[in-house]
Amino acid sequence: MVEKRKPLAVKEAIERVLKYSVHGESEQVDLQQSYGRFLAVDIIADHPVPPFDRSPYDGFAIRSIDTKYASTDHPVDFEVIDEIGAGSVSEFTIGEMQAVRIMTGAQIPSGCDAVVMLELTKVFQKAGRDYMSLKRSFNKGDNISFKGEDTQYGNILVKKGAYISPGIIALLATFGYAKVAVVKKPQIGIIATGSELLDVDEPLVPGKIRNSNSYMIDAQARRSGAEPVYLGKLVDDLEKCYEAVKVALENVDFLITTGGVSVGDFDYLPEIYKRLGANVLFNKVAMRPGSVTTVAEVNGKLLFGLSGNPSACFVGFELFVRPIIRTFLNSERAHLQRVTAILEEDFLKPNPFTRFVRGRISLTAGKVVASPIGLDKSNVVTSLADANAFIVLPGGTRGYKTGDNIDVLLIDDQTGSEFSWAESFK
Ligand SMILES: Nc1nc2c(c(=O)[nH]1)N[C@H]1C(S)=C(S)[C@@H](COP(=O)(O)OP(=O)(O)OC[C@H]3O[C@@H](n4cnc5c(N)ncnc54)[C@H](O)[C@@H]3O)O[C@H]1N2
Ligand code: MOO
Ligand SMILES: [Mg+2]
């Protein structure tokens, strides 16, 4: 008699896995290698930005008080006593009716409290000296980019755990981080099981298929911020699989196996968990695809038994492995980002389990719409290529109709989300 597995709600299953989350250590990398990594420390402003009052325009730095009576009928003349470009500092302190010709980014000379754009001035020479005239008045502070207006000293600008984007790289450079403390990437072991599996470069022969899961998982692991370690594909042989899993567990932070978790005669993972004395957190989840997703723990180390079916494997990774990787990387938004979208096609098939339909979201007339892609079966591979989201259809008897508001999880997004989205899952 085949064991009857009890399906666990998706939310509970994720929570069980997260109980075993661990945080990674930090390492220093060059700034230029830090893109796409996760910050191991907060970035705190150790100086104000800008660090000095500066000109936002090419023009003249003046004393605003000298422009008080300037008008179209009464232009006022200023003697230009110096000229500075960005990077230079004027040695002069300007006096009454004097100006410094200044370029964008240059430090405001002492005595000046406003900048006039070049276009509003007329320059001329008199008795061998440089002058400019103005036809309107200015207030103190006009056209000055003030010290600290961007950020003040001591502000926390980015919290640890943030995904390092090009914008964050700009901040790191601004504050002098030639080396950046990032969280070490977790090493994710990947083992594919299945006697039917061929290598990618092998020709098809009857009954066999190429191993696509390992390469898919490898890419998903990288996208999540982990370092995949491909440990090969194994034929369905209990001893060989057991040995490989046992050895792999010692050498990686997390281990993923694909295939062999269901109830087939050659599905050996359940027996391997037994032999390892593993604590199986669950072996059935109330979701489609990926209901066979199994997660076990051995001495605190997580072992993800993902389905052999490509779509189920893909979904299992994004729902269970990604948050563990992101938590390892200190992210507070470890889960897929959720948005609300309008369903573009009827989805009338009822199902007691929550569905994660591979779909595509797009903007149509300013609204986020989502449509399913391809065959909604756990064994399909082609729909994965075009999918940028999972359409979440909570279980129940009713189907879903065009125009329904539905939750969508973004799979190619780096921002992530806190766990709140799971609240709506059965
Ligand atoms: N009697 C039952 N049969 C099945 C059940 C069930 O509850 N009772 N569950 C079905 C569901 S749902 C799924 S999902 C699959 C899960 O199967 P396994 O995880 O045990 O995976 P395998 O049996 O090894 O393979 C399933 C399928 O996937 C293909 N595969 C495997 N590895 C790869 C790979 N690396 N790359 C590409 N494709 C792969 C394999 O050839 C099979 O076609 O079980 C159902 N059965
Ligand atoms: O685990 Mo299977 O993929 O539910 O479809
Ligand atoms: Mg099987």
Short mmCIF file of C-alpha atoms and ligand atoms in Angstrom, two decimals:
data_model
loop_
_atom_site.label_atom_id
_atom_site.label_comp_id
_atom_site.label_asym_id
_atom_site.label_seq_id
_atom_site.Cartn_x
_atom_site.Cartn_y
_atom_site.Cartn_z
CA MET A 1 0.00 0.00 0.00
CA VAL A 2 1.45 3.33 -1.07
CA GLU A 3 1.77 5.86 1.76
CA LYS A 4 -0.85 8.59 1.69
CA ARG A 5 0.74 11.98 1.96
CA LYS A 6 -0.99 14.83 3.74
CA PRO A 7 -0.75 18.11 1.81
CA LEU A 8 0.47 21.10 3.77
CA ALA A 9 -0.73 24.63 3.02
CA VAL A 10 1.81 26.64 1.00
CA LYS A 11 2.16 29.32 3.65
CA GLU A 12 2.83 26.78 6.40
CA ALA A 13 5.27 24.91 4.21
CA ILE A 14 7.26 28.10 3.56
CA GLU A 15 7.18 28.94 7.26
CA ARG A 16 8.52 25.51 8.17
CA VAL A 17 11.41 25.92 5.76
CA LEU A 18 12.21 29.40 7.00
CA LYS A 19 12.61 28.10 10.56
CA TYR A 20 15.86 26.58 9.33
CA SER A 21 17.14 29.71 7.68
CA VAL A 22 20.71 30.76 8.35
CA HIS A 23 22.57 33.97 7.61
CA GLY A 24 25.72 34.04 5.58
CA GLU A 25 29.05 35.53 6.57
CA SER A 26 30.44 38.57 4.86
CA GLU A 27 33.34 39.01 2.49
CA GLN A 28 34.97 42.00 0.86
CA VAL A 29 34.75 42.40 -2.88
CA ASP A 30 35.89 45.14 -5.23
CA LEU A 31 33.25 47.76 -5.90
CA GLN A 32 33.06 46.69 -9.53
CA GLN A 33 32.33 43.12 -8.49
CA SER A 34 29.56 44.10 -6.10
CA TYR A 35 26.73 44.59 -8.59
CA GLY A 36 23.98 42.05 -7.92
CA ARG A 37 25.43 41.05 -4.56
CA PHE A 38 23.79 41.70 -1.18
CA LEU A 39 25.10 44.26 1.28
CA ALA A 40 26.51 42.86 4.51
CA VAL A 41 26.53 46.24 6.27
CA ASP A 42 24.39 49.37 6.33
CA ILE A 43 25.70 52.23 4.21
CA ILE A 44 25.89 55.27 6.46
CA ALA A 45 26.74 58.74 5.16
CA ASP A 46 30.12 59.54 6.70
CA HIS A 47 30.07 62.98 5.14
CA PRO A 48 27.34 65.28 3.86
CA VAL A 49 26.47 65.23 0.16
CA PRO A 50 27.31 67.49 -1.44
CA PRO A 51 30.26 68.03 0.88
CA PHE A 52 30.28 71.80 0.21
CA ASP A 53 27.88 74.44 -1.13
CA ARG A 54 28.22 74.34 -4.88
CA SER A 55 26.89 75.84 -8.05
CA PRO A 56 24.23 73.93 -10.00
CA TYR A 57 24.79 76.15 -13.04
CA ASP A 58 27.45 77.70 -15.18
CA GLY A 59 27.24 81.41 -14.38
CA PHE A 60 28.32 83.90 -11.75
CA ALA A 61 28.46 83.65 -7.99
CA ILE A 62 27.37 86.92 -6.42
CA ARG A 63 26.18 88.59 -3.25
CA SER A 64 22.35 88.74 -3.58
CA ILE A 65 22.21 92.02 -1.70
CA ASP A 66 24.02 93.70 -4.62
CA THR A 67 21.10 92.83 -6.95
CA LYS A 68 18.44 94.48 -4.80
CA TYR A 69 17.81 97.35 -7.21
CA ALA A 70 18.53 95.52 -10.45
CA SER A 71 15.73 95.63 -13.04
CA THR A 72 15.26 95.77 -16.79
CA ASP A 73 15.50 99.54 -16.64
CA HIS A 74 18.36 99.53 -14.18
CA PRO A 75 20.92 96.85 -14.97
CA VAL A 76 23.66 96.57 -12.36
CA ASP A 77 27.28 95.85 -13.16
CA PHE A 78 29.58 93.46 -11.33
CA GLU A 79 33.30 93.24 -11.59
CA VAL A 80 34.34 89.65 -12.30
CA ILE A 81 37.34 89.02 -10.06
CA ASP A 82 37.95 85.30 -10.58
CA GLU A 83 36.92 82.28 -12.62
CA ILE A 84 36.61 78.73 -11.28
CA GLY A 85 35.66 75.41 -12.75
CA ALA A 86 34.46 72.33 -10.86
CA GLY A 87 37.25 71.04 -8.68
CA SER A 88 38.80 74.47 -8.06
CA VAL A 89 38.30 76.68 -5.05
CA SER A 90 38.47 80.45 -5.36
CA GLU A 91 40.99 82.13 -3.10
CA PHE A 92 39.00 85.36 -3.10
CA THR A 93 36.34 86.59 -0.75
CA ILE A 94 34.15 88.76 -2.89
CA GLY A 95 33.22 92.28 -1.92
CA GLU A 96 30.51 94.71 -2.94
CA MET A 97 29.51 94.57 -6.63
CA GLN A 98 31.95 91.78 -7.37
CA ALA A 99 31.28 88.36 -8.92
CA VAL A 100 33.16 85.13 -9.59
CA ARG A 101 32.59 83.36 -12.86
CA ILE A 102 31.71 79.84 -11.75
CA MET A 103 31.01 76.53 -13.46
CA THR A 104 28.55 73.81 -12.49
CA GLY A 105 29.84 71.79 -9.55
CA ALA A 106 32.36 74.37 -8.32
CA GLN A 107 32.41 75.36 -4.65
CA ILE A 108 30.62 78.63 -3.90
CA PRO A 109 33.33 81.22 -3.14
CA SER A 110 33.27 82.83 0.24
CA GLY A 111 31.11 85.91 0.49
CA CYS A 112 28.74 84.72 -2.25
CA ASP A 113 25.17 83.64 -1.48
CA ALA A 114 23.56 83.23 -4.92
CA VAL A 115 24.35 82.12 -8.44
CA VAL A 116 23.13 83.70 -11.66
CA MET A 117 22.87 81.58 -14.81
CA LEU A 118 25.16 82.64 -17.59
CA GLU A 119 22.16 83.19 -19.92
CA LEU A 120 20.80 85.96 -17.68
CA THR A 121 23.96 88.03 -17.81
CA LYS A 122 25.76 90.23 -20.25
CA VAL A 123 29.54 90.19 -20.12
CA PHE A 124 31.73 93.07 -21.16
CA GLN A 125 35.11 94.65 -20.55
CA LYS A 126 35.86 98.12 -19.23
CA ALA A 127 39.34 99.55 -18.76
CA GLY A 128 40.86 96.11 -19.25
CA ARG A 129 38.72 94.53 -16.53
CA ASP A 130 35.96 91.93 -16.82
CA TYR A 131 32.38 92.81 -15.95
CA MET A 132 28.93 91.34 -16.20
CA SER A 133 25.59 93.02 -15.82
CA LEU A 134 22.25 91.79 -14.52
CA LYS A 135 18.69 92.95 -14.98
CA ARG A 136 16.92 91.33 -12.08
CA SER A 137 17.29 90.75 -8.38
CA PHE A 138 18.18 87.51 -6.62
CA ASN A 139 17.55 86.22 -3.13
CA LYS A 140 20.02 84.73 -0.72
CA GLY A 141 20.37 81.02 -1.56
CA ASP A 142 19.12 81.31 -5.13
CA ASN A 143 20.68 78.63 -7.33
CA ILE A 144 22.88 77.15 -4.66
CA SER A 145 23.14 73.45 -4.17
CA PHE A 146 23.66 73.37 -0.42
CA LYS A 147 26.06 71.23 1.52
CA GLY A 148 24.13 68.21 2.84
CA GLU A 149 20.98 68.83 0.79
CA ASP A 150 21.28 65.39 -0.79
CA THR A 151 22.09 63.69 2.48
CA GLN A 152 23.32 64.73 5.90
CA TYR A 153 26.15 63.20 7.83
CA GLY A 154 25.07 60.05 9.70
CA ASN A 155 22.01 59.12 7.63
CA ILE A 156 21.48 55.40 7.00
CA LEU A 157 21.18 55.33 3.22
CA VAL A 158 20.87 51.65 2.46
CA LYS A 159 20.22 48.83 4.88
CA LYS A 160 22.22 45.65 4.95
CA GLY A 161 20.59 42.89 2.96
CA ALA A 162 19.84 45.21 0.03
CA TYR A 163 20.40 43.92 -3.47
CA ILE A 164 23.21 46.03 -4.89
CA SER A 165 21.77 47.88 -7.86
CA PRO A 166 23.58 50.36 -10.10
CA GLY A 167 22.06 53.14 -7.96
CA ILE A 168 23.54 51.63 -4.80
CA ILE A 169 26.87 51.30 -6.60
CA ALA A 170 26.74 55.08 -7.14
CA LEU A 171 26.30 55.57 -3.39
CA LEU A 172 29.09 53.16 -2.55
CA ALA A 173 31.42 55.05 -4.85
CA THR A 174 30.27 58.39 -3.42
CA PHE A 175 31.25 57.26 0.06
CA GLY A 176 34.56 55.78 -0.91
CA TYR A 177 33.85 52.07 -0.80
CA ALA A 178 36.60 50.71 -3.03
CA LYS A 179 35.84 47.40 -1.33
CA VAL A 180 32.33 46.43 -0.35
CA ALA A 181 31.23 44.08 2.41
CA VAL A 182 28.78 41.68 0.81
CA VAL A 183 27.27 38.46 2.06
CA LYS A 184 29.06 35.37 0.81
CA LYS A 185 26.96 33.57 -1.74
CA PRO A 186 25.46 30.38 -0.40
CA GLN A 187 26.65 27.30 -2.23
CA ILE A 188 23.70 25.41 -3.62
CA GLY A 189 24.41 21.85 -4.61
CA ILE A 190 22.38 20.55 -7.52
CA ILE A 191 21.87 16.85 -8.19
CA ALA A 192 19.57 15.60 -10.92
CA THR A 193 18.22 12.08 -10.55
CA GLY A 194 16.73 9.96 -13.29
CA SER A 195 17.94 7.06 -15.45
CA GLU A 196 16.23 8.72 -18.38
CA LEU A 197 18.50 11.76 -18.28
CA LEU A 198 20.97 12.54 -21.03
CA ASP A 199 23.64 15.19 -20.96
CA VAL A 200 22.90 18.32 -22.91
CA ASP A 201 25.33 17.37 -25.66
CA GLU A 202 24.00 13.84 -26.14
CA PRO A 203 21.67 12.91 -29.01
CA LEU A 204 18.18 11.74 -28.18
CA VAL A 205 17.65 7.98 -27.98
CA PRO A 206 14.36 6.16 -27.32
CA GLY A 207 12.97 6.67 -23.82
CA LYS A 208 15.48 9.30 -22.82
CA ILE A 209 15.33 13.08 -22.44
CA ARG A 210 17.97 15.68 -21.77
CA ASN A 211 18.55 16.94 -18.26
CA SER A 212 17.10 20.44 -18.32
CA ASN A 213 16.37 20.88 -14.62
CA SER A 214 19.99 21.17 -13.50
CA TYR A 215 20.68 24.03 -15.85
CA MET A 216 17.39 25.74 -15.08
CA ILE A 217 18.06 25.51 -11.34
CA ASP A 218 21.64 26.69 -11.88
CA ALA A 219 20.26 29.86 -13.48
CA GLN A 220 17.52 30.32 -10.90
CA ALA A 221 20.13 29.98 -8.15
CA ARG A 222 22.28 32.65 -9.77
CA ARG A 223 19.31 34.96 -10.22
CA SER A 224 18.53 34.53 -6.53
CA GLY A 225 22.09 35.43 -5.54
CA ALA A 226 23.48 31.96 -4.83
CA GLU A 227 26.41 30.06 -6.22
CA PRO A 228 25.26 26.86 -7.88
CA VAL A 229 27.44 23.79 -7.60
CA TYR A 230 26.49 21.24 -10.22
CA LEU A 231 27.05 17.81 -8.78
CA GLY A 232 26.00 15.80 -11.79
CA LYS A 233 23.11 13.62 -12.77
CA LEU A 234 22.55 10.21 -11.31
CA VAL A 235 20.79 7.12 -12.52
CA ASP A 236 17.97 5.84 -10.32
CA ASP A 237 20.13 3.64 -8.13
CA LEU A 238 19.46 3.87 -4.41
CA GLU A 239 23.03 3.24 -3.22
CA LYS A 240 24.59 5.67 -5.67
CA CYS A 241 22.01 8.34 -4.98
CA TYR A 242 22.29 7.93 -1.22
CA GLU A 243 26.09 8.21 -1.29
CA ALA A 244 25.98 11.24 -3.57
CA VAL A 245 23.43 13.04 -1.42
CA LYS A 246 25.32 12.24 1.79
CA VAL A 247 28.63 13.52 0.43
CA ALA A 248 27.05 16.57 -1.18
CA LEU A 249 25.35 17.60 2.05
CA GLU A 250 28.74 17.98 3.73
CA ASN A 251 30.06 20.27 1.07
CA VAL A 252 27.33 22.80 0.33
CA ASP A 253 25.10 25.19 2.25
CA PHE A 254 21.90 23.79 0.76
CA LEU A 255 21.27 20.84 -1.46
CA ILE A 256 18.72 20.55 -4.23
CA THR A 257 17.81 17.26 -5.81
CA THR A 258 15.41 17.06 -8.69
CA GLY A 259 13.22 14.09 -9.41
CA GLY A 260 12.62 10.90 -7.48
CA VAL A 261 10.42 12.37 -4.75
CA SER A 262 7.07 10.89 -5.68
CA VAL A 263 5.79 7.39 -5.07
CA GLY A 264 7.31 5.56 -8.05
CA ASP A 265 9.34 2.40 -7.63
CA PHE A 266 12.47 4.30 -8.60
CA ASP A 267 11.71 7.45 -6.62
CA TYR A 268 14.43 6.96 -4.04
CA LEU A 269 14.53 10.27 -2.24
CA PRO A 270 12.02 9.25 0.47
CA GLU A 271 14.23 6.22 1.28
CA ILE A 272 17.35 8.40 1.21
CA TYR A 273 15.80 10.79 3.75
CA LYS A 274 15.10 7.79 5.97
CA ARG A 275 18.66 6.50 5.71
CA LEU A 276 20.05 9.92 6.44
CA GLY A 277 17.82 10.15 9.51
CA ALA A 278 16.53 13.40 8.02
CA ASN A 279 13.68 15.35 9.52
CA VAL A 280 11.21 15.64 6.65
CA LEU A 281 9.46 18.99 7.06
CA PHE A 282 6.80 18.04 4.51
CA ASN A 283 6.48 15.82 1.48
CA LYS A 284 3.33 17.23 -0.07
CA VAL A 285 2.23 20.80 -0.52
CA ALA A 286 -1.28 21.97 -1.40
CA MET A 287 -0.11 23.57 -4.61
CA ARG A 288 0.04 22.90 -8.32
CA PRO A 289 2.50 22.37 -9.81
CA GLY A 290 4.99 21.14 -7.30
CA SER A 291 2.71 19.24 -4.94
CA VAL A 292 5.42 16.60 -4.45
CA THR A 293 7.96 19.20 -3.28
CA THR A 294 9.71 17.77 -0.27
CA VAL A 295 11.97 19.57 2.15
CA ALA A 296 14.05 17.76 4.74
CA GLU A 297 16.65 18.83 7.25
CA VAL A 298 19.77 17.03 8.37
CA ASN A 299 21.69 18.60 11.25
CA GLY A 300 20.17 21.95 10.42
CA LYS A 301 21.03 21.73 6.74
CA LEU A 302 18.20 21.93 4.26
CA LEU A 303 17.70 19.40 1.53
CA PHE A 304 15.20 20.44 -1.12
CA GLY A 305 13.64 17.54 -2.99
CA LEU A 306 12.18 19.30 -6.00
CA SER A 307 9.98 17.55 -8.48
CA GLY A 308 11.48 16.10 -11.63
CA ASN A 309 8.78 17.75 -13.70
CA PRO A 310 10.31 20.97 -15.04
CA SER A 311 7.47 23.37 -14.25
CA ALA A 312 6.98 21.88 -10.80
CA CYS A 313 10.72 22.05 -10.20
CA PHE A 314 10.80 25.69 -11.29
CA VAL A 315 7.92 26.71 -9.02
CA GLY A 316 9.31 24.72 -6.10
CA PHE A 317 12.57 26.59 -6.38
CA GLU A 318 11.01 30.05 -6.47
CA LEU A 319 8.66 29.42 -3.56
CA PHE A 320 10.94 27.52 -1.20
CA VAL A 321 14.59 27.84 -2.18
CA ARG A 322 14.66 31.50 -3.20
CA PRO A 323 13.51 32.80 0.22
CA ILE A 324 16.10 30.64 1.95
CA ILE A 325 18.82 32.04 -0.31
CA ARG A 326 17.63 35.60 0.16
CA THR A 327 17.42 35.16 3.93
CA PHE A 328 20.97 33.80 3.88
CA LEU A 329 21.88 37.01 2.05
CA ASN A 330 20.24 39.07 4.84
CA SER A 331 17.41 40.31 2.67
CA GLU A 332 14.29 41.42 4.50
CA ARG A 333 12.34 40.96 1.29
CA ALA A 334 13.17 37.35 0.67
CA HIS A 335 10.04 36.37 -1.24
CA LEU A 336 8.80 37.01 -4.72
CA GLN A 337 7.25 40.40 -5.24
CA ARG A 338 3.47 40.35 -5.39
CA VAL A 339 1.32 42.65 -7.48
CA THR A 340 -2.36 42.67 -8.32
CA ALA A 341 -3.24 42.10 -11.94
CA ILE A 342 -6.31 41.62 -14.07
CA LEU A 343 -6.75 38.15 -15.47
CA GLU A 344 -6.87 38.27 -19.26
CA GLU A 345 -8.25 34.81 -19.90
CA ASP A 346 -10.79 32.56 -18.22
CA PHE A 347 -9.25 29.90 -16.05
CA LEU A 348 -12.19 27.72 -15.24
CA LYS A 349 -10.48 24.51 -14.17
CA PRO A 350 -11.35 24.05 -10.50
CA ASN A 351 -8.67 22.68 -8.19
CA PRO A 352 -8.53 22.11 -4.46
CA PHE A 353 -4.88 23.29 -4.44
CA THR A 354 -3.47 26.77 -4.97
CA ARG A 355 -2.24 27.09 -8.52
CA PHE A 356 0.87 28.91 -9.60
CA VAL A 357 0.19 29.29 -13.27
CA ARG A 358 3.13 30.30 -15.40
CA GLY A 359 2.09 33.51 -16.99
CA ARG A 360 3.08 36.78 -18.45
CA ILE A 361 2.20 40.15 -17.10
CA SER A 362 2.20 43.28 -19.18
CA LEU A 363 0.84 46.79 -19.08
CA THR A 364 -2.26 47.27 -21.18
CA ALA A 365 -3.91 50.69 -21.18
CA GLY A 366 -2.05 51.51 -17.98
CA LYS A 367 -3.26 48.39 -16.16
CA VAL A 368 -1.31 45.30 -15.16
CA VAL A 369 -2.81 42.33 -16.94
CA ALA A 370 -1.79 38.71 -16.64
CA SER A 371 -2.31 35.84 -19.02
CA PRO A 372 -1.39 32.20 -18.63
CA ILE A 373 1.21 30.80 -20.99
CA GLY A 374 1.12 27.49 -22.78
CA LEU A 375 0.00 24.24 -21.26
CA ASP A 376 -0.70 24.43 -17.55
CA LYS A 377 0.89 21.10 -16.73
CA SER A 378 3.70 20.39 -14.34
CA ASN A 379 5.66 18.41 -16.94
CA VAL A 380 5.88 21.16 -19.56
CA VAL A 381 9.08 23.04 -20.17
CA THR A 382 8.23 25.39 -23.04
CA SER A 383 5.96 27.74 -21.06
CA LEU A 384 8.84 28.54 -18.71
CA ALA A 385 10.73 30.39 -21.39
CA ASP A 386 8.16 33.14 -21.71
CA ALA A 387 6.94 33.35 -18.14
CA ASN A 388 7.70 36.42 -16.08
CA ALA A 389 5.18 35.75 -13.35
CA PHE A 390 3.17 33.17 -11.49
CA ILE A 391 -0.54 33.79 -11.56
CA VAL A 392 -1.75 32.74 -8.13
CA LEU A 393 -5.15 31.11 -8.16
CA PRO A 394 -6.06 30.04 -4.62
CA GLY A 395 -7.61 26.61 -4.38
CA GLY A 396 -11.34 26.10 -4.14
CA THR A 397 -14.10 25.00 -6.41
CA ARG A 398 -14.69 28.18 -8.39
CA GLY A 399 -12.76 28.98 -11.51
CA TYR A 400 -11.46 32.38 -12.45
CA LYS A 401 -12.85 34.65 -15.13
CA THR A 402 -11.44 37.25 -17.47
CA GLY A 403 -11.37 40.57 -15.61
CA ASP A 404 -10.93 39.05 -12.14
CA ASN A 405 -8.37 40.72 -9.92
CA ILE A 406 -5.72 38.18 -9.07
CA ASP A 407 -2.38 38.05 -7.29
CA VAL A 408 0.70 37.68 -9.40
CA LEU A 409 4.22 36.90 -8.22
CA LEU A 410 7.01 38.45 -10.25
CA ILE A 411 9.78 36.00 -10.98
CA ASP A 412 12.28 38.24 -12.67
CA ASP A 413 12.23 40.99 -10.09
CA GLN A 414 15.04 41.68 -7.64
CA THR A 415 13.16 43.87 -5.16
CA GLY A 416 11.32 40.99 -3.55
CA SER A 417 8.67 41.15 -0.91
CA GLU A 418 8.14 40.46 2.74
CA PHE A 419 6.10 37.42 3.59
CA SER A 420 2.74 39.23 3.54
CA TRP A 421 1.74 37.79 0.19
CA ALA A 422 1.36 34.31 1.55
CA GLU A 423 -1.56 35.44 3.72
CA SER A 424 -3.92 34.93 0.83
CA PHE A 425 -2.89 31.35 0.19
CA LYS A 426 -4.93 28.45 1.38
N1 LIG B 1 0.99 7.61 -8.44
C1 LIG B 1 1.39 8.87 -8.44
N2 LIG B 1 2.19 9.31 -9.41
C2 LIG B 1 2.64 10.57 -9.42
C3 LIG B 1 2.22 11.47 -8.42
C4 LIG B 1 1.38 10.99 -7.38
O1 LIG B 1 1.00 11.72 -6.46
N3 LIG B 1 1.01 9.67 -7.43
N4 LIG B 1 2.63 12.77 -8.48
C5 LIG B 1 2.88 13.26 -9.80
C6 LIG B 1 3.43 14.59 -9.70
S1 LIG B 1 2.34 15.79 -9.26
C7 LIG B 1 4.71 14.88 -10.04
S2 LIG B 1 5.22 16.48 -10.04
C8 LIG B 1 5.68 13.85 -10.41
C9 LIG B 1 6.93 14.02 -9.58
O2 LIG B 1 7.83 13.07 -9.93
P1 LIG B 1 9.28 12.96 -9.27
O3 LIG B 1 9.61 14.18 -8.54
O4 LIG B 1 9.32 11.67 -8.55
O5 LIG B 1 10.23 12.94 -10.52
P2 LIG B 1 10.60 11.78 -11.51
O6 LIG B 1 9.63 10.67 -11.34
O7 LIG B 1 12.01 11.48 -11.35
O8 LIG B 1 10.35 12.51 -12.89
C10 LIG B 1 9.13 13.10 -13.23
C11 LIG B 1 9.21 13.61 -14.65
O9 LIG B 1 10.17 14.63 -14.75
C12 LIG B 1 11.19 14.31 -15.74
N5 LIG B 1 12.49 14.76 -15.26
C13 LIG B 1 13.11 14.30 -14.17
N6 LIG B 1 14.31 14.90 -14.02
C14 LIG B 1 14.43 15.75 -15.03
C15 LIG B 1 15.46 16.64 -15.43
N7 LIG B 1 16.59 16.76 -14.71
N8 LIG B 1 15.28 17.40 -16.52
C16 LIG B 1 14.12 17.27 -17.25
N9 LIG B 1 13.12 16.46 -16.91
C17 LIG B 1 13.27 15.68 -15.84
C18 LIG B 1 11.11 12.80 -15.82
O10 LIG B 1 11.63 12.33 -16.99
C19 LIG B 1 9.63 12.55 -15.64
O11 LIG B 1 8.96 12.73 -16.84
O12 LIG B 1 5.19 12.58 -10.17
C20 LIG B 1 3.84 12.36 -10.61
N10 LIG B 1 3.49 11.01 -10.42
O1 MOO B 2 4.03 18.17 -8.05
MO1 MOO B 2 3.20 17.89 -9.39
O2 MOO B 2 3.99 19.00 -10.27
O3 MOO B 2 1.95 18.73 -8.46
O4 MOO B 2 2.30 18.57 -10.56
MG MG B 3 8.77 9.89 -9.89
#
